[in-house]
Amino acid sequence: MNKINYQRVLEETIRQNEERGIVPKLLLHSCCAPCSSYCLEYLSDYFEITVFYYNPNIYPDTEYQKRVREQQWFIAQLPARYPITFLEGAYDTDRFYRMAEGLEHAPEGGERCFMCYELRLREAAELASKLHKDYFTTTLSISPLKNAEKLNEIGERLAAEYGVAYLNSDFKKKNGYKRSVELSAEYGMYRQDYCGCVFSMR
């Protein structure tokens, strides 16, 4: 079976919207400022973006607070064609630990991570629906360690459930990850050395 090129799908979506002369409203789930950097630089030319920071997986709370501040700071610094706003979700760590129950020793990048993708994307889909956004998506696919195919599969399923389109994407393509590293250096951003949860820290 041929693998879907999600970057091409994204480019086609952008092209169609431009042909129609519309600037859609996008809810972008973000895991951290460095991962959001290239995504925002790229997408803000085509979308009005609300960055949704929902990451109950992050440990410890000092790390969580540091990432929230960095995200807000970066949004304020970035020159953008269309407006970028910020929304913080609940830091409900109990919800994450309930989700991870029984998967504490699962390998990094496996089933526990897939469930964590869904936990955060579900919250994003629900909020996108409530706020009447045209699309929702996540910055997570920018990481070479994240499974873009799985993220898009979950996103499409939730899109059908909540009635709001998922913006297919694989932000690591076209040197997206490389650009995010460059932007992090350019803006002097804090780049963490683990995904975020206590399991990835170990």
PDB file of C-alpha atoms in Angstrom:
ATOM      1  CA  MET A   1       0.000   0.000   0.000  1.00  0.00           C
ATOM      2  CA  ASN A   2       1.354   3.439  -0.935  1.00  0.00           C
ATOM      3  CA  LYS A   3       2.088   5.740   1.979  1.00  0.00           C
ATOM      4  CA  ILE A   4       0.243   9.051   1.922  1.00  0.00           C
ATOM      5  CA  ASN A   5       2.416  12.135   1.472  1.00  0.00           C
ATOM      6  CA  TYR A   6       0.717  14.353   4.060  1.00  0.00           C
ATOM      7  CA  GLN A   7       2.787  17.388   3.086  1.00  0.00           C
ATOM      8  CA  ARG A   8       1.352  17.186  -0.448  1.00  0.00           C
ATOM      9  CA  VAL A   9      -2.152  16.855   0.978  1.00  0.00           C
ATOM     10  CA  LEU A  10      -1.542  19.991   3.080  1.00  0.00           C
ATOM     11  CA  GLU A  11      -0.220  21.921   0.063  1.00  0.00           C
ATOM     12  CA  GLU A  12      -3.286  20.942  -1.956  1.00  0.00           C
ATOM     13  CA  THR A  13      -5.614  22.090   0.867  1.00  0.00           C
ATOM     14  CA  ILE A  14      -3.805  25.442   1.009  1.00  0.00           C
ATOM     15  CA  ARG A  15      -3.988  25.797  -2.785  1.00  0.00           C
ATOM     16  CA  GLN A  16      -7.750  25.120  -2.833  1.00  0.00           C
ATOM     17  CA  ASN A  17      -8.394  27.636  -0.041  1.00  0.00           C
ATOM     18  CA  GLU A  18      -6.321  30.287  -1.823  1.00  0.00           C
ATOM     19  CA  GLU A  19      -8.239  29.673  -5.070  1.00  0.00           C
ATOM     20  CA  ARG A  20     -11.466  30.242  -3.153  1.00  0.00           C
ATOM     21  CA  GLY A  21      -9.995  33.425  -1.640  1.00  0.00           C
ATOM     22  CA  ILE A  22     -10.534  32.336   1.963  1.00  0.00           C
ATOM     23  CA  VAL A  23      -8.349  32.509   5.070  1.00  0.00           C
ATOM     24  CA  PRO A  24      -9.557  29.604   7.236  1.00  0.00           C
ATOM     25  CA  LYS A  25      -9.474  29.554  11.027  1.00  0.00           C
ATOM     26  CA  LEU A  26      -7.141  26.890  12.421  1.00  0.00           C
ATOM     27  CA  LEU A  27      -6.806  25.510  15.951  1.00  0.00           C
ATOM     28  CA  LEU A  28      -3.199  24.342  16.225  1.00  0.00           C
ATOM     29  CA  HIS A  29      -2.403  22.062  19.138  1.00  0.00           C
ATOM     30  CA  SER A  30       1.166  22.779  20.238  1.00  0.00           C
ATOM     31  CA  CYS A  31       3.457  20.698  22.422  1.00  0.00           C
ATOM     32  CA  CYS A  32       6.117  23.407  22.838  1.00  0.00           C
ATOM     33  CA  ALA A  33       7.444  26.629  21.297  1.00  0.00           C
ATOM     34  CA  PRO A  34      10.368  25.054  19.364  1.00  0.00           C
ATOM     35  CA  CYS A  35       8.059  22.520  17.678  1.00  0.00           C
ATOM     36  CA  SER A  36       5.516  25.249  16.916  1.00  0.00           C
ATOM     37  CA  SER A  37       8.119  27.608  15.433  1.00  0.00           C
ATOM     38  CA  TYR A  38       8.277  26.357  11.850  1.00  0.00           C
ATOM     39  CA  CYS A  39       4.583  25.359  11.873  1.00  0.00           C
ATOM     40  CA  LEU A  40       3.570  28.911  12.782  1.00  0.00           C
ATOM     41  CA  GLU A  41       6.023  30.552  10.390  1.00  0.00           C
ATOM     42  CA  TYR A  42       4.628  28.402   7.565  1.00  0.00           C
ATOM     43  CA  LEU A  43       0.914  28.240   8.377  1.00  0.00           C
ATOM     44  CA  SER A  44       0.411  31.885   9.410  1.00  0.00           C
ATOM     45  CA  ASP A  45       0.725  32.876   5.739  1.00  0.00           C
ATOM     46  CA  TYR A  46      -2.477  30.950   5.009  1.00  0.00           C
ATOM     47  CA  PHE A  47      -4.523  30.625   8.232  1.00  0.00           C
ATOM     48  CA  GLU A  48      -5.774  32.638  11.199  1.00  0.00           C
ATOM     49  CA  ILE A  49      -4.318  30.529  14.002  1.00  0.00           C
ATOM     50  CA  THR A  50      -5.247  29.859  17.594  1.00  0.00           C
ATOM     51  CA  VAL A  51      -2.409  28.014  19.316  1.00  0.00           C
ATOM     52  CA  PHE A  52      -3.919  25.555  21.795  1.00  0.00           C
ATOM     53  CA  TYR A  53      -1.461  24.531  24.483  1.00  0.00           C
ATOM     54  CA  TYR A  54      -2.860  21.334  26.018  1.00  0.00           C
ATOM     55  CA  ASN A  55      -0.236  18.986  27.431  1.00  0.00           C
ATOM     56  CA  PRO A  56      -1.253  17.236  30.666  1.00  0.00           C
ATOM     57  CA  ASN A  57       1.557  14.733  30.017  1.00  0.00           C
ATOM     58  CA  ILE A  58       4.343  17.194  30.880  1.00  0.00           C
ATOM     59  CA  TYR A  59       6.416  16.504  33.974  1.00  0.00           C
ATOM     60  CA  PRO A  60       7.293  18.198  36.290  1.00  0.00           C
ATOM     61  CA  ASP A  61       5.029  21.238  36.656  1.00  0.00           C
ATOM     62  CA  THR A  62       8.051  23.591  36.538  1.00  0.00           C
ATOM     63  CA  GLU A  63       8.785  22.208  33.040  1.00  0.00           C
ATOM     64  CA  TYR A  64       5.144  22.723  32.080  1.00  0.00           C
ATOM     65  CA  GLN A  65       5.188  26.365  33.217  1.00  0.00           C
ATOM     66  CA  LYS A  66       8.477  27.005  31.417  1.00  0.00           C
ATOM     67  CA  ARG A  67       7.042  25.664  28.140  1.00  0.00           C
ATOM     68  CA  VAL A  68       3.837  27.693  28.464  1.00  0.00           C
ATOM     69  CA  ARG A  69       5.778  30.936  28.968  1.00  0.00           C
ATOM     70  CA  GLU A  70       8.104  30.131  26.056  1.00  0.00           C
ATOM     71  CA  GLN A  71       5.140  29.443  23.782  1.00  0.00           C
ATOM     72  CA  GLN A  72       3.443  32.746  24.651  1.00  0.00           C
ATOM     73  CA  TRP A  73       6.701  34.666  24.276  1.00  0.00           C
ATOM     74  CA  PHE A  74       7.422  33.170  20.851  1.00  0.00           C
ATOM     75  CA  ILE A  75       3.946  33.980  19.513  1.00  0.00           C
ATOM     76  CA  ALA A  76       4.439  37.610  20.587  1.00  0.00           C
ATOM     77  CA  GLN A  77       7.809  37.796  18.761  1.00  0.00           C
ATOM     78  CA  LEU A  78       6.925  36.092  15.490  1.00  0.00           C
ATOM     79  CA  PRO A  79       6.011  38.363  12.562  1.00  0.00           C
ATOM     80  CA  ALA A  80       2.886  36.844  10.983  1.00  0.00           C
ATOM     81  CA  ARG A  81       0.702  37.727   8.015  1.00  0.00           C
ATOM     82  CA  TYR A  82      -2.503  36.671   9.799  1.00  0.00           C
ATOM     83  CA  PRO A  83      -3.310  36.869  13.539  1.00  0.00           C
ATOM     84  CA  ILE A  84      -2.018  34.237  15.974  1.00  0.00           C
ATOM     85  CA  THR A  85      -3.745  33.940  19.351  1.00  0.00           C
ATOM     86  CA  PHE A  86      -3.068  31.678  22.326  1.00  0.00           C
ATOM     87  CA  LEU A  87      -5.267  29.442  24.480  1.00  0.00           C
ATOM     88  CA  GLU A  88      -4.083  27.294  27.372  1.00  0.00           C
ATOM     89  CA  GLY A  89      -5.912  24.079  28.183  1.00  0.00           C
ATOM     90  CA  ALA A  90      -6.234  22.514  31.638  1.00  0.00           C
ATOM     91  CA  TYR A  91      -3.087  21.025  33.135  1.00  0.00           C
ATOM     92  CA  ASP A  92      -4.961  17.912  34.268  1.00  0.00           C
ATOM     93  CA  THR A  93      -2.101  15.479  34.925  1.00  0.00           C
ATOM     94  CA  ASP A  94      -4.442  12.933  36.584  1.00  0.00           C
ATOM     95  CA  ARG A  95      -6.142  12.465  33.230  1.00  0.00           C
ATOM     96  CA  PHE A  96      -2.796  11.612  31.626  1.00  0.00           C
ATOM     97  CA  TYR A  97      -1.807   9.144  34.363  1.00  0.00           C
ATOM     98  CA  ARG A  98      -5.204   7.410  34.176  1.00  0.00           C
ATOM     99  CA  MET A  99      -4.680   7.068  30.422  1.00  0.00           C
ATOM    100  CA  ALA A 100      -1.159   5.655  30.922  1.00  0.00           C
ATOM    101  CA  GLU A 101      -2.229   3.090  33.531  1.00  0.00           C
ATOM    102  CA  GLY A 102      -0.829  -0.327  32.631  1.00  0.00           C
ATOM    103  CA  LEU A 103       1.408   1.201  29.928  1.00  0.00           C
ATOM    104  CA  GLU A 104       4.082   2.635  32.212  1.00  0.00           C
ATOM    105  CA  HIS A 105       6.701   0.269  30.773  1.00  0.00           C
ATOM    106  CA  ALA A 106       5.578   0.455  27.142  1.00  0.00           C
ATOM    107  CA  PRO A 107       8.434   1.448  24.809  1.00  0.00           C
ATOM    108  CA  GLU A 108       8.776   5.117  23.899  1.00  0.00           C
ATOM    109  CA  GLY A 109       7.031   5.789  20.589  1.00  0.00           C
ATOM    110  CA  GLY A 110       4.578   2.906  21.081  1.00  0.00           C
ATOM    111  CA  GLU A 111       1.036   2.396  22.364  1.00  0.00           C
ATOM    112  CA  ARG A 112       1.284   4.801  25.320  1.00  0.00           C
ATOM    113  CA  CYS A 113       2.441   7.592  22.980  1.00  0.00           C
ATOM    114  CA  PHE A 114      -0.378   6.853  20.528  1.00  0.00           C
ATOM    115  CA  MET A 115      -2.900   7.149  23.365  1.00  0.00           C
ATOM    116  CA  CYS A 116      -1.270  10.416  24.418  1.00  0.00           C
ATOM    117  CA  TYR A 117      -1.592  11.736  20.843  1.00  0.00           C
ATOM    118  CA  GLU A 118      -5.297  10.916  20.982  1.00  0.00           C
ATOM    119  CA  LEU A 119      -5.804  12.446  24.427  1.00  0.00           C
ATOM    120  CA  ARG A 120      -4.448  15.794  23.243  1.00  0.00           C
ATOM    121  CA  LEU A 121      -5.974  15.707  19.761  1.00  0.00           C
ATOM    122  CA  ARG A 122      -9.406  14.856  21.181  1.00  0.00           C
ATOM    123  CA  GLU A 123      -9.269  17.937  23.402  1.00  0.00           C
ATOM    124  CA  ALA A 124      -8.216  20.001  20.358  1.00  0.00           C
ATOM    125  CA  ALA A 125     -11.021  18.586  18.178  1.00  0.00           C
ATOM    126  CA  GLU A 126     -13.626  19.278  20.849  1.00  0.00           C
ATOM    127  CA  LEU A 127     -12.438  22.864  21.303  1.00  0.00           C
ATOM    128  CA  ALA A 128     -12.175  23.461  17.533  1.00  0.00           C
ATOM    129  CA  SER A 129     -15.781  22.334  17.199  1.00  0.00           C
ATOM    130  CA  LYS A 130     -16.947  24.590  20.065  1.00  0.00           C
ATOM    131  CA  LEU A 131     -15.095  27.602  18.643  1.00  0.00           C
ATOM    132  CA  HIS A 132     -16.361  26.925  15.091  1.00  0.00           C
ATOM    133  CA  LYS A 133     -12.866  26.613  13.612  1.00  0.00           C
ATOM    134  CA  ASP A 134     -12.453  25.397  10.048  1.00  0.00           C
ATOM    135  CA  TYR A 135      -9.592  23.020  10.895  1.00  0.00           C
ATOM    136  CA  PHE A 136      -7.593  21.582  13.753  1.00  0.00           C
ATOM    137  CA  THR A 137      -4.152  19.960  13.689  1.00  0.00           C
ATOM    138  CA  THR A 138      -1.034  19.483  15.828  1.00  0.00           C
ATOM    139  CA  THR A 139       2.640  20.443  15.758  1.00  0.00           C
ATOM    140  CA  LEU A 140       3.604  16.928  16.910  1.00  0.00           C
ATOM    141  CA  SER A 141       4.413  15.635  13.413  1.00  0.00           C
ATOM    142  CA  ILE A 142       7.408  17.980  13.178  1.00  0.00           C
ATOM    143  CA  SER A 143       9.423  15.642  15.378  1.00  0.00           C
ATOM    144  CA  PRO A 144      11.374  12.881  13.603  1.00  0.00           C
ATOM    145  CA  LEU A 145      10.434  10.732  16.634  1.00  0.00           C
ATOM    146  CA  LYS A 146       6.674  11.132  16.158  1.00  0.00           C
ATOM    147  CA  ASN A 147       4.556   8.928  13.910  1.00  0.00           C
ATOM    148  CA  ALA A 148       2.903  11.276  11.390  1.00  0.00           C
ATOM    149  CA  GLU A 149       0.826   8.483   9.873  1.00  0.00           C
ATOM    150  CA  LYS A 150      -0.680   7.644  13.270  1.00  0.00           C
ATOM    151  CA  LEU A 151      -1.291  11.329  14.090  1.00  0.00           C
ATOM    152  CA  ASN A 152      -3.151  11.884  10.814  1.00  0.00           C
ATOM    153  CA  GLU A 153      -5.139   8.670  11.250  1.00  0.00           C
ATOM    154  CA  ILE A 154      -6.260   9.770  14.749  1.00  0.00           C
ATOM    155  CA  GLY A 155      -6.951  13.302  13.505  1.00  0.00           C
ATOM    156  CA  GLU A 156      -9.163  12.077  10.651  1.00  0.00           C
ATOM    157  CA  ARG A 157     -11.138   9.815  13.002  1.00  0.00           C
ATOM    158  CA  LEU A 158     -11.721  12.651  15.484  1.00  0.00           C
ATOM    159  CA  ALA A 159     -12.637  15.005  12.622  1.00  0.00           C
ATOM    160  CA  ALA A 160     -15.490  12.683  11.691  1.00  0.00           C
ATOM    161  CA  GLU A 161     -16.552  12.429  15.343  1.00  0.00           C
ATOM    162  CA  TYR A 162     -16.545  16.184  16.086  1.00  0.00           C
ATOM    163  CA  GLY A 163     -17.528  17.531  12.670  1.00  0.00           C
ATOM    164  CA  VAL A 164     -14.479  19.735  12.138  1.00  0.00           C
ATOM    165  CA  ALA A 165     -11.856  19.101   9.438  1.00  0.00           C
ATOM    166  CA  TYR A 166      -8.410  17.796  10.366  1.00  0.00           C
ATOM    167  CA  LEU A 167      -5.580  19.572   8.561  1.00  0.00           C
ATOM    168  CA  ASN A 168      -3.438  16.695   7.290  1.00  0.00           C
ATOM    169  CA  SER A 169       0.235  17.448   7.775  1.00  0.00           C
ATOM    170  CA  ASP A 170       3.726  16.101   8.272  1.00  0.00           C
ATOM    171  CA  PHE A 171       5.649  19.174   9.328  1.00  0.00           C
ATOM    172  CA  LYS A 172       9.055  17.466   9.355  1.00  0.00           C
ATOM    173  CA  LYS A 173       8.899  17.345   5.538  1.00  0.00           C
ATOM    174  CA  LYS A 174      10.561  19.998   3.364  1.00  0.00           C
ATOM    175  CA  ASN A 175      13.209  20.529   6.077  1.00  0.00           C
ATOM    176  CA  GLY A 176      10.545  21.562   8.611  1.00  0.00           C
ATOM    177  CA  TYR A 177      12.390  20.020  11.549  1.00  0.00           C
ATOM    178  CA  LYS A 178      15.678  21.581  10.419  1.00  0.00           C
ATOM    179  CA  ARG A 179      13.977  24.974  10.149  1.00  0.00           C
ATOM    180  CA  SER A 180      12.509  24.592  13.656  1.00  0.00           C
ATOM    181  CA  VAL A 181      16.047  24.040  15.000  1.00  0.00           C
ATOM    182  CA  GLU A 182      17.238  27.161  13.138  1.00  0.00           C
ATOM    183  CA  LEU A 183      14.342  29.249  14.473  1.00  0.00           C
ATOM    184  CA  SER A 184      14.992  28.016  18.012  1.00  0.00           C
ATOM    185  CA  ALA A 185      18.585  29.241  17.715  1.00  0.00           C
ATOM    186  CA  GLU A 186      17.520  32.492  16.067  1.00  0.00           C
ATOM    187  CA  TYR A 187      15.054  33.317  18.870  1.00  0.00           C
ATOM    188  CA  GLY A 188      17.232  31.861  21.656  1.00  0.00           C
ATOM    189  CA  MET A 189      14.511  29.414  22.648  1.00  0.00           C
ATOM    190  CA  TYR A 190      14.682  26.813  25.363  1.00  0.00           C
ATOM    191  CA  ARG A 191      14.751  23.353  23.734  1.00  0.00           C
ATOM    192  CA  GLN A 192      13.972  20.510  26.115  1.00  0.00           C
ATOM    193  CA  ASP A 193      15.843  17.202  25.770  1.00  0.00           C
ATOM    194  CA  TYR A 194      12.838  14.891  26.335  1.00  0.00           C
ATOM    195  CA  CYS A 195       9.319  14.746  24.935  1.00  0.00           C
ATOM    196  CA  GLY A 196       7.632  15.811  28.151  1.00  0.00           C
ATOM    197  CA  CYS A 197       6.259  13.008  30.300  1.00  0.00           C
ATOM    198  CA  VAL A 198       7.921  11.296  33.254  1.00  0.00           C
ATOM    199  CA  PHE A 199       8.306   8.111  31.173  1.00  0.00           C
ATOM    200  CA  SER A 200      10.168   9.848  28.357  1.00  0.00           C
ATOM    201  CA  MET A 201      12.338  11.620  30.936  1.00  0.00           C
ATOM    202  CA  ARG A 202      13.456   8.247  32.307  1.00  0.00           C
TER     203      ARG A 202
END
